[in-house]
Coordinates of C-alpha atoms in Angstrom, one line a residue:
X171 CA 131.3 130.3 154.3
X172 CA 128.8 132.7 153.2
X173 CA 131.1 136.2 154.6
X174 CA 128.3 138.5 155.1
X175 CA 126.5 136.2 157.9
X176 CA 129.4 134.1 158.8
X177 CA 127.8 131.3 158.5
X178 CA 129.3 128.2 156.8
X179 CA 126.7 126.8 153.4
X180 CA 128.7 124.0 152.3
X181 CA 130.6 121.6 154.0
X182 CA 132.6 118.8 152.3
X183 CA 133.3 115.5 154.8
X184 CA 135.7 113.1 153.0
X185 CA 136.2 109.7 153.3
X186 CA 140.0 109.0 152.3
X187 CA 140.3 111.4 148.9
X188 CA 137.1 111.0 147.8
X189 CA 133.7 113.1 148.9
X190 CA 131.7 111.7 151.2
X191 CA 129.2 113.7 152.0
X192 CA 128.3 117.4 151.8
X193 CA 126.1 119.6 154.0
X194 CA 124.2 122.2 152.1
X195 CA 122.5 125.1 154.1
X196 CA 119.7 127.1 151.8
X197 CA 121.1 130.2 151.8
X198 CA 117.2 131.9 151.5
X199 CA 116.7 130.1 154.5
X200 CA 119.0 131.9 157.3
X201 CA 117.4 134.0 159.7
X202 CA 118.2 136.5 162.3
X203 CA 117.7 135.1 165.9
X204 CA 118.8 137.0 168.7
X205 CA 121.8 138.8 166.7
X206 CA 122.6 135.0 165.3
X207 CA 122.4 133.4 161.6
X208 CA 120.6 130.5 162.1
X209 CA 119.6 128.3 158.9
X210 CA 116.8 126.6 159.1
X211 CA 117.1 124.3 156.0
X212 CA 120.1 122.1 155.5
X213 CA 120.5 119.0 152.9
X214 CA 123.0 116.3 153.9
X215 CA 123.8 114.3 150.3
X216 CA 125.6 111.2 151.3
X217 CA 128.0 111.3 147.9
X218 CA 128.6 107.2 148.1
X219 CA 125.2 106.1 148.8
X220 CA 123.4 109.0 146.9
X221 CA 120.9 109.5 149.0
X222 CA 120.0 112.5 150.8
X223 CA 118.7 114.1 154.3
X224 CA 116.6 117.3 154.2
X225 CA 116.2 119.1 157.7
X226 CA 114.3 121.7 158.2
X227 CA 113.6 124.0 161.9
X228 CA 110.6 125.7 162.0
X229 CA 110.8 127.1 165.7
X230 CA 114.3 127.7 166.6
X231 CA 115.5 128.9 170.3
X232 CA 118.7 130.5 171.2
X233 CA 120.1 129.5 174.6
X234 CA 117.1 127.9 176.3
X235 CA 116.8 126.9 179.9
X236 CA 116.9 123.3 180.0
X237 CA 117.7 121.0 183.0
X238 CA 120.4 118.9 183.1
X239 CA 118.5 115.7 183.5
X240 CA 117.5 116.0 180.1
X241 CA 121.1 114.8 178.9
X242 CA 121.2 111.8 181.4
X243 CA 122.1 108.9 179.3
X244 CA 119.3 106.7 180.4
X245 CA 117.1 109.9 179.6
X246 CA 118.5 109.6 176.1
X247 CA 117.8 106.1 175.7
X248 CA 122.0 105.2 176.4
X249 CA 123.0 102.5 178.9
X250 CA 125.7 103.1 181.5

């Protein structure tokens, strides 16, 4: 966790003993939104597989109105 922004730059997710995975936030890319640190580049490495996941927000909102029908499963492509 990166103490000055309180925001979290490396996260370890295990499988028995061994790592994983690990989420790695690009510390050059955390910004200031509305009095939050939000990253906007993040690598997942998949450790076992060694392959790799880069994400990357370019237009981030904090707190949006959005309409509840947007989570309705069948909205999300879940059946019920």
């Amino acid at each position: 966790v990166d103490q000055s922004m309180c925001v979290p730059v490396l996260t370890r997710f295990y499988k028995g003993d061994t790592v994983a995975k690990e989420l790695i936030v690009d510390r050059a890319s955390i910004q200031e939104i509305n009095n939050r640190q939000v990253p906007h580049k993040v690598v997942m490495h998949d450790r076992i597989e060694n392959t790799r996941t880069e994400l990357t927000a370019k237009d981030v909102q904090i707190d949006p109105d959005l309409d509840d029908s947007m989570f309705h499963p069948k909205r999300l492509g879940m059946s019920l």
